[in-house]
Every structure is written in structure tokens, then in C-alpha cells.
Amino acid sequence: MKQKESNKRVLVGMSGGIDSSATCMILQEQGYEVVGLTMRMWDLPRHFPREGQTIPQFAIEARELAEKIGIEHHILDVREEFRNTIIKAFIDEYLKGNTPNPCVMCNRQFKWHYLLQEADRLGCSWVATGHYARILDCDGYRVLARGADKKKDQSYFLWRLGQEELSRTIFPLGGITKEEIKKYVEGKGFHEKVEKKESMEVCFIPGDYRDFLREQLPDLDRQVGGGFFVDSTGRKLGQHKGFPFYTIGQRKGLEIALGKPMFVTRINPIKNTIRLGDREELLTRRMVITDVREAHEGILAEAGPVEVQIRYRSAAIPATLQPGDTPGEWLVDFEQEASAVTPGQSAVIYRDNAVIGGGIIADQRLLKKYKV
């Protein structure tokens, strides 16, 4: 039964870590009635350090924090749904020759789906997470923006959130730096949260993604087989292990000696070939993005010069946009050369630190139809 809704009742996604813990305490201080929700999406051996443990350690730590600060806490088991959506899509993208960004897909299509669903069930008007991002009110719309801490800004991963999600979301850490959060949590007496090492990897991959693919698809090596490394003219340079095991820009782990550093510049899943070239061959001034979403309808057409970020740990590049021949497809012209444009990754479009849209980077071969 749906509980009575309160305008100050907020559901916080709790991972057991420092950021979501700080989010709960900050919202409590701001007068919100905080409810914690920990999603059990994927189990890893490290989540169960004690013999016979049945509840993941991160969920236990989230529950303990909730008890200490006196808030309601729930654990939601969504492992089957996670496997059937996020894991399946992750594998499918690699089998297409792309390099997916599962966090981007997970945030809107999974985390916020269940956060809002459970918020309704538990009578919460709002949802909140420990992401370092901000939400701005702009001409009647809510627009995602970069967090104040430039080193921790996570708006790149959140670009798919639309008005439905943003209209009910709070990011308490958006205007705070990580160092300030550490001092805040330390001052609250939770020294262990500050000392705990934070994982920077994809949550369901404990090591190399190639091992994960093989674990999920035991027949993968036989299925894709080996193929050939080729140069820009198509000349065979040697053999590789199979196209899903490589990504654009990769230099290490190629296991081929050509007398100079070589990089993966193109992946052809149909021919099972990996093109190698020097660093200059990774540079481009143009790309196509597909599955484009706008912060609100029409904003990209009126945007003028923008900045486009093509990976999380890289600076946004000044660019201009023009609509493509296909709905949801846009052409990006960079004002300076971009390196290692990678199909399957996200391209997030900013104007004055606000996210006005984003899309998925397409294979560079799609540029052929736009050449004049």
C-alpha cells in the first residue's frame, strides 16, 4: 500500500560509501525525512568477506549507517533485472564492435527507474543520490549541470536523465567538494567512511572486462574466433584474438611488434579486423552521434557554439552542431582535433557547464554520407 506522501520525504540511494552517507546526513540536517534504499544489483566475491555471509557487505554498511542516524532503510534485490538489462546490453555492445558505457545506461534506465518506483511506493516526493552534479532551474525546465568539484564532477554519466527524473531529484553534493565531504563525515564521527578505499571500476567488473565477457559467454572465443590486424590500406599485419577484446585508442596488450607504437584506430566486427595506426590516425575533427537526447526540445538547434565531452576523464572540446539526415542523429564539428573517438561511448554536450544534450558516438564510417 502506498504510504502518505510528504513533500519533505526523500528516498536516498545508499551504497554504503561516504558520498551516499553524507547525502543522508545533509538532507536530514535540511529538515528532510530521509529513507534509505540500497539496490542489490550484482554480487561479487568481495561483497561477502565473512564465511556464510548472505547479505552483501555494502548493504550491511548502509543499513548500519541508517540505524546510527535513525532513518528508515530498505534493500531491493534487482539482480535478475540488472542481468537482463544492463549486463545484456553491455555484452551486446561489445559483440557489435562498440565500447559501451554501462553507467550511463544504468543511471536512467535502471537506478532512477527503481528509485522513482520505490519512492512512489514508500510515499517519497523526492529521490537523491551522492552524485557530484547540480540541477538548475532554467526557463521552466530543470537542467543538469556540472558539480562544483571539477575533479569529481559526474554530470557526464547522468546526461540521459530527463525532466521526469530531474523534476524529483536532489543532488546535495553538487555544490560541495570531495575534501569538504570528507571533513564533514569525519566531523560526524564516521572515520571509517573516510578511510574506506573507493572503487573506480565498473561496479560489476572486478578486473578486466575481457575476463568478464568470457565468464558470461564461455563460448565467446570460439564464437568470434581470431582475426587480422590490418593497416589503413587493408594490408594484414598479424593476428588478433577477436574484435570484442579491443577498443579504440588501445596501445597496450596488442601482442604484436611492429617496430613503433601502434594504436587501435578502427574495429570492423563484420570482417573481424582491427585496424592499427599511429597516434595521428586517431585524430579527427568530426563525428556523428546517434540516439541524441536534448535537455528540452529545440535547445540543440539554438545552441550555437558548445563544448562536447567524449569520455569521462577528458576535457570538453569546443564544437558546433548540425542535425543529421536521420532523426536523433547529429553531426559534431570540433574546433580542435579530438583523439580516439570511440563508438558506443557517450558524447555529452555542455553550454556554460549545463548539460543541454548528449548522444552515443557512432562509427566513424557513418561520416561518409556527410562528406561534401
Coordinates of C-alpha atoms in Angstrom, one line a residue:
M1 CA 0.0 0.0 0.0
K2 CA 1.3 3.4 -0.9
Q3 CA 2.1 5.4 2.2
K4 CA 1.0 9.0 2.8
E5 CA 3.2 11.3 0.7
S6 CA 5.2 14.1 2.3
N7 CA 6.8 17.0 0.5
K8 CA 9.9 16.6 2.7
R9 CA 10.2 12.8 2.4
V10 CA 13.1 11.8 0.3
L11 CA 14.4 8.4 -0.9
V12 CA 18.2 8.2 -1.0
G13 CA 20.1 5.7 -3.0
M14 CA 22.6 4.3 -0.5
S15 CA 25.7 2.3 -1.5
G16 CA 27.3 2.2 2.0
G17 CA 30.0 4.6 0.9
I18 CA 31.0 8.1 2.0
D19 CA 29.1 10.1 -0.6
S20 CA 25.6 8.5 -0.1
S21 CA 26.2 8.5 3.7
A22 CA 26.9 12.2 3.6
T23 CA 23.9 12.8 1.4
C24 CA 21.6 11.2 4.0
M25 CA 23.1 13.3 6.8
I26 CA 23.0 16.6 4.9
L27 CA 19.4 16.1 3.9
Q28 CA 18.5 15.2 7.5
E29 CA 20.0 18.5 8.6
Q30 CA 18.0 20.3 6.0
G31 CA 14.8 19.0 7.5
Y32 CA 14.0 16.2 5.2
E33 CA 12.5 12.9 6.3
V34 CA 15.2 10.5 4.8
V35 CA 14.5 7.0 3.7
G36 CA 17.4 4.8 2.5
L37 CA 17.3 2.4 -0.4
T38 CA 20.2 0.0 -1.2
M39 CA 19.9 -1.8 -4.5
R40 CA 21.5 -5.3 -4.7
M41 CA 22.3 -5.4 -8.4
W42 CA 25.3 -7.7 -8.8
D43 CA 27.2 -9.9 -6.4
L44 CA 31.0 -10.1 -6.3
P45 CA 33.1 -12.3 -4.0
R46 CA 34.5 -9.2 -2.2
H47 CA 31.0 -8.3 -1.2
F48 CA 31.0 -11.4 1.2
P49 CA 34.1 -11.2 3.3
R50 CA 32.8 -13.5 6.0
E51 CA 32.1 -17.2 5.6
G52 CA 28.4 -17.8 5.4
Q53 CA 27.5 -14.2 4.8
T54 CA 24.3 -13.8 2.8
I55 CA 23.8 -10.1 2.6
P56 CA 26.5 -8.0 0.7
Q57 CA 28.8 -6.0 2.9
F58 CA 27.9 -2.7 1.2
A59 CA 24.2 -3.3 2.1
I60 CA 25.1 -4.1 5.7
E61 CA 27.2 -0.9 6.0
A62 CA 24.3 1.1 4.5
R63 CA 21.9 -0.4 7.0
E64 CA 24.3 0.2 9.9
L65 CA 24.6 3.9 8.9
A66 CA 20.9 4.2 8.6
E67 CA 20.5 2.8 12.2
K68 CA 23.1 5.1 13.6
I69 CA 21.5 8.3 12.2
G70 CA 17.9 7.0 12.8
I71 CA 16.5 6.6 9.3
E72 CA 14.3 4.0 7.6
H73 CA 16.2 1.6 5.3
H74 CA 15.3 -0.9 2.6
I75 CA 17.2 -3.3 0.5
L76 CA 15.9 -4.0 -3.0
D77 CA 17.0 -7.2 -4.8
V78 CA 17.1 -6.4 -8.5
R79 CA 19.9 -8.8 -9.6
E80 CA 17.8 -10.6 -12.2
E81 CA 16.6 -7.4 -13.8
F82 CA 20.1 -6.0 -13.8
R83 CA 21.4 -9.1 -15.6
N84 CA 18.6 -8.9 -18.2
T85 CA 19.1 -5.2 -19.0
I86 CA 22.4 -3.7 -18.1
I87 CA 24.6 -6.8 -18.4
K88 CA 22.9 -8.0 -21.6
A89 CA 23.3 -4.6 -23.2
F90 CA 26.9 -4.4 -22.1
I91 CA 27.7 -7.7 -23.8
D92 CA 25.6 -7.0 -26.9
E93 CA 27.5 -3.7 -27.5
Y94 CA 30.9 -5.4 -27.4
L95 CA 29.6 -8.0 -29.9
K96 CA 28.7 -5.1 -32.2
G97 CA 32.3 -3.8 -32.0
N98 CA 31.4 -0.9 -29.7
T99 CA 32.8 0.1 -26.3
P100 CA 29.8 0.7 -24.1
N101 CA 29.5 2.9 -21.0
P102 CA 27.2 0.9 -18.8
C103 CA 27.0 3.6 -16.0
V104 CA 25.2 6.0 -18.4
M105 CA 22.6 3.4 -19.4
C106 CA 22.2 2.2 -15.8
N107 CA 21.6 5.6 -14.3
R108 CA 18.4 6.4 -16.2
Q109 CA 17.1 3.1 -17.3
F110 CA 17.8 1.2 -14.1
K111 CA 18.7 3.2 -11.0
W112 CA 16.3 6.1 -11.5
H113 CA 13.6 3.7 -12.7
Y114 CA 13.7 1.8 -9.4
L115 CA 14.4 4.9 -7.2
L116 CA 11.2 6.6 -8.5
Q117 CA 9.2 3.4 -8.4
E118 CA 10.2 2.8 -4.8
A119 CA 9.8 6.5 -3.9
D120 CA 6.1 6.2 -5.0
R121 CA 5.6 3.0 -3.1
L122 CA 7.2 4.5 0.1
G123 CA 5.5 7.9 -0.2
C124 CA 8.5 9.9 -1.0
S125 CA 8.2 13.1 -3.1
W126 CA 11.9 13.2 -3.9
V127 CA 14.9 11.0 -4.7
A128 CA 18.5 11.8 -4.0
T129 CA 22.0 10.3 -4.7
G130 CA 25.5 11.1 -3.8
H131 CA 26.5 12.2 -7.3
Y132 CA 28.7 15.3 -7.7
A133 CA 26.3 17.2 -10.1
R134 CA 23.9 20.1 -9.9
I135 CA 20.4 20.8 -11.1
L136 CA 19.5 24.3 -12.3
D137 CA 16.1 25.8 -12.9
C138 CA 16.1 27.3 -16.4
D139 CA 13.1 28.8 -18.2
G140 CA 10.7 26.4 -16.6
Y141 CA 12.9 23.3 -17.1
R142 CA 15.3 21.5 -14.8
V143 CA 18.7 21.2 -16.3
L144 CA 21.6 19.1 -15.2
A145 CA 24.9 20.9 -14.6
R146 CA 28.5 20.2 -13.6
G147 CA 29.3 19.8 -9.9
A148 CA 31.4 22.4 -8.2
D149 CA 34.2 19.9 -7.7
K150 CA 35.8 19.8 -11.1
K151 CA 37.8 16.7 -10.2
K152 CA 34.7 14.7 -9.1
D153 CA 32.0 16.1 -11.5
Q154 CA 29.8 13.2 -12.6
S155 CA 27.3 15.0 -14.9
Y156 CA 28.9 13.1 -17.8
F157 CA 27.3 9.9 -16.5
L158 CA 23.9 11.5 -15.9
W159 CA 23.1 13.1 -19.3
R160 CA 20.3 10.7 -20.1
L161 CA 18.2 11.9 -17.1
G162 CA 15.1 13.8 -18.5
Q163 CA 12.6 16.1 -17.0
E164 CA 10.7 13.3 -15.3
E165 CA 13.8 12.3 -13.3
L166 CA 15.3 15.7 -12.7
S167 CA 12.0 17.2 -11.5
R168 CA 12.1 14.9 -8.5
T169 CA 15.9 14.6 -7.9
I170 CA 18.1 16.3 -5.4
F171 CA 21.9 16.3 -5.6
P172 CA 23.1 17.6 -2.1
L173 CA 26.8 17.2 -3.0
G174 CA 26.6 19.2 -6.2
G175 CA 27.9 22.4 -4.7
I176 CA 30.5 20.7 -2.4
T177 CA 34.0 19.4 -2.9
K178 CA 35.1 15.9 -2.1
E179 CA 37.5 17.2 0.5
E180 CA 34.7 19.1 2.2
I181 CA 32.6 16.0 2.3
K182 CA 35.5 14.0 3.9
K183 CA 35.8 16.7 6.6
Y184 CA 32.0 16.8 7.1
V185 CA 31.7 13.0 7.5
E186 CA 34.8 12.9 9.8
G187 CA 33.2 15.6 12.0
K188 CA 30.1 13.4 12.3
G189 CA 32.3 10.6 13.8
F190 CA 32.3 8.2 10.8
H191 CA 36.1 7.9 10.4
E192 CA 35.8 4.5 8.8
K193 CA 33.8 6.0 5.8
V194 CA 36.6 8.5 5.2
E195 CA 39.3 5.8 5.4
K196 CA 37.5 3.3 3.2
K197 CA 39.0 2.9 -0.3
E198 CA 36.6 3.8 -3.1
S199 CA 36.4 1.7 -6.2
M200 CA 36.8 3.4 -9.5
E201 CA 35.9 0.4 -11.7
V202 CA 32.6 -0.6 -13.2
C203 CA 30.5 -2.0 -10.3
F204 CA 30.0 -5.5 -11.9
I205 CA 33.6 -5.9 -13.3
P206 CA 36.2 -6.7 -10.7
G207 CA 39.1 -6.8 -13.2
D208 CA 39.5 -6.9 -16.9
Y209 CA 36.3 -6.6 -19.0
R210 CA 37.6 -9.3 -21.3
D211 CA 37.6 -11.9 -18.5
F212 CA 34.0 -10.8 -17.6
L213 CA 32.9 -11.3 -21.2
R214 CA 34.4 -14.8 -21.3
E215 CA 32.8 -15.6 -17.9
Q216 CA 29.4 -14.6 -19.2
L217 CA 29.9 -16.2 -22.6
P218 CA 32.1 -19.3 -22.1
D219 CA 31.9 -20.0 -25.9
L220 CA 33.0 -16.4 -26.8
D221 CA 36.5 -17.2 -28.1
R222 CA 35.2 -19.9 -30.4
Q223 CA 32.2 -17.7 -31.4
V224 CA 34.2 -14.7 -32.6
G225 CA 37.4 -16.5 -33.4
G226 CA 40.7 -14.8 -34.2
G227 CA 41.0 -12.2 -36.9
F228 CA 43.6 -10.0 -38.5
F229 CA 45.3 -6.7 -37.6
V230 CA 45.4 -4.5 -40.7
D231 CA 46.8 -1.1 -41.6
S232 CA 44.9 1.7 -43.3
T233 CA 45.3 0.1 -46.7
G234 CA 43.9 -3.2 -45.6
R235 CA 47.3 -5.0 -45.5
K236 CA 47.4 -7.8 -42.9
L237 CA 49.9 -7.1 -40.1
G238 CA 49.3 -10.2 -37.9
Q239 CA 46.6 -12.0 -36.0
H240 CA 44.4 -10.8 -33.0
K241 CA 42.2 -12.7 -30.6
G242 CA 38.8 -11.4 -31.7
F243 CA 37.3 -7.9 -32.1
P244 CA 35.4 -7.7 -28.8
F245 CA 38.7 -7.8 -26.9
Y246 CA 39.9 -4.4 -28.3
T247 CA 38.9 -0.8 -28.0
I248 CA 39.7 2.4 -30.0
G249 CA 42.9 4.0 -28.8
Q250 CA 44.3 0.9 -27.2
R251 CA 48.0 0.6 -27.4
K252 CA 49.0 -1.9 -24.7
G253 CA 48.2 -5.6 -24.8
L254 CA 48.1 -5.9 -28.6
E255 CA 50.7 -8.6 -28.6
I256 CA 52.2 -7.6 -31.9
A257 CA 55.6 -5.9 -32.6
L258 CA 55.7 -3.5 -35.5
G259 CA 58.8 -1.5 -34.6
K260 CA 56.9 1.5 -33.3
P261 CA 53.9 2.3 -31.0
M262 CA 50.7 1.4 -32.8
F263 CA 47.1 2.1 -31.7
V264 CA 43.7 0.6 -32.5
T265 CA 42.1 3.1 -34.9
R266 CA 39.1 1.1 -36.2
I267 CA 37.2 -2.1 -35.3
N268 CA 35.2 -4.0 -38.0
P269 CA 33.0 -6.6 -36.3
I270 CA 31.7 -7.9 -39.7
K271 CA 35.2 -8.7 -41.1
N272 CA 36.7 -9.3 -37.6
T273 CA 39.5 -6.9 -38.4
I274 CA 41.3 -4.5 -36.1
R275 CA 42.9 -1.5 -37.9
L276 CA 46.2 -0.3 -36.4
G277 CA 47.8 3.1 -37.0
D278 CA 50.0 5.7 -35.4
R279 CA 48.7 8.3 -32.9
E280 CA 47.9 10.8 -35.7
E281 CA 45.4 8.4 -37.2
L282 CA 43.3 8.6 -34.0
L283 CA 42.7 12.3 -34.6
T284 CA 39.5 13.7 -36.1
R285 CA 37.6 17.0 -36.5
R286 CA 34.2 15.4 -37.0
M287 CA 32.0 12.7 -35.7
V288 CA 28.3 11.6 -35.7
I289 CA 26.3 11.0 -32.6
T290 CA 23.1 9.0 -32.5
D291 CA 20.3 8.4 -30.0
V292 CA 20.5 12.1 -29.2
R293 CA 18.6 13.4 -26.2
E294 CA 18.0 17.2 -25.6
A295 CA 17.6 18.8 -22.2
H296 CA 14.4 20.2 -23.7
E297 CA 13.1 20.1 -27.2
G298 CA 14.8 22.5 -29.6
I299 CA 17.7 23.5 -27.4
L300 CA 20.4 22.0 -29.6
A301 CA 19.2 23.8 -32.7
E302 CA 19.5 27.1 -30.9
A303 CA 22.7 26.3 -29.0
G304 CA 25.4 27.9 -31.2
P305 CA 28.9 27.0 -30.0
V306 CA 29.0 24.3 -27.4
E307 CA 31.5 22.0 -25.7
V308 CA 31.4 18.3 -26.2
Q309 CA 33.0 15.8 -23.8
I310 CA 33.7 12.4 -25.4
R311 CA 34.9 10.5 -22.3
Y312 CA 34.8 10.9 -18.5
R313 CA 38.4 11.7 -17.9
S314 CA 38.9 14.2 -20.8
A315 CA 38.3 17.9 -21.2
A316 CA 35.3 19.0 -23.2
I317 CA 36.2 20.3 -26.7
P318 CA 34.6 23.4 -28.3
A319 CA 32.4 22.4 -31.2
T320 CA 29.4 23.2 -33.3
L321 CA 26.4 21.0 -34.1
Q322 CA 24.1 20.4 -37.0
P323 CA 21.2 18.0 -37.3
G324 CA 21.9 14.9 -39.4
D325 CA 19.8 13.2 -42.1
T326 CA 18.2 10.8 -39.7
P327 CA 16.1 11.7 -36.7
G328 CA 18.1 11.6 -33.5
E329 CA 21.4 11.9 -35.4
W330 CA 23.7 15.0 -35.2
L331 CA 26.9 15.9 -36.8
V332 CA 29.6 17.3 -34.4
D333 CA 32.4 19.6 -35.8
F334 CA 35.2 20.1 -33.3
E335 CA 37.2 23.3 -33.2
Q336 CA 40.3 21.3 -32.5
E337 CA 41.3 17.8 -33.1
A338 CA 39.7 15.1 -30.9
S339 CA 41.5 11.8 -30.3
A340 CA 40.2 8.3 -30.1
V341 CA 36.6 8.9 -30.8
T342 CA 35.1 5.6 -29.6
P343 CA 31.8 4.2 -30.9
G344 CA 29.5 3.3 -28.1
Q345 CA 30.8 5.9 -25.7
S346 CA 28.8 9.0 -24.7
A347 CA 29.3 12.4 -26.1
V348 CA 27.8 14.9 -23.6
I349 CA 27.0 18.5 -24.8
Y350 CA 27.6 21.4 -22.5
R351 CA 26.9 25.1 -22.6
D352 CA 28.2 27.2 -19.7
N353 CA 28.6 24.0 -17.6
A354 CA 25.0 23.0 -18.2
V355 CA 24.2 19.7 -19.9
I356 CA 22.0 20.6 -22.9
G357 CA 22.1 17.2 -24.5
G358 CA 24.1 14.1 -25.4
G359 CA 24.3 11.2 -27.7
I360 CA 26.1 7.9 -28.4
I361 CA 29.2 8.2 -30.6
A362 CA 28.7 6.4 -33.9
D363 CA 31.2 4.5 -36.0
Q364 CA 33.4 7.0 -38.0
R365 CA 32.3 5.3 -41.2
L366 CA 28.9 7.0 -40.8
L367 CA 30.7 10.2 -41.7
K368 CA 30.9 9.1 -45.3
K369 CA 27.3 10.2 -46.0
Y370 CA 28.1 13.7 -44.8
K371 CA 31.2 14.4 -46.8
V372 CA 30.8 17.3 -49.3

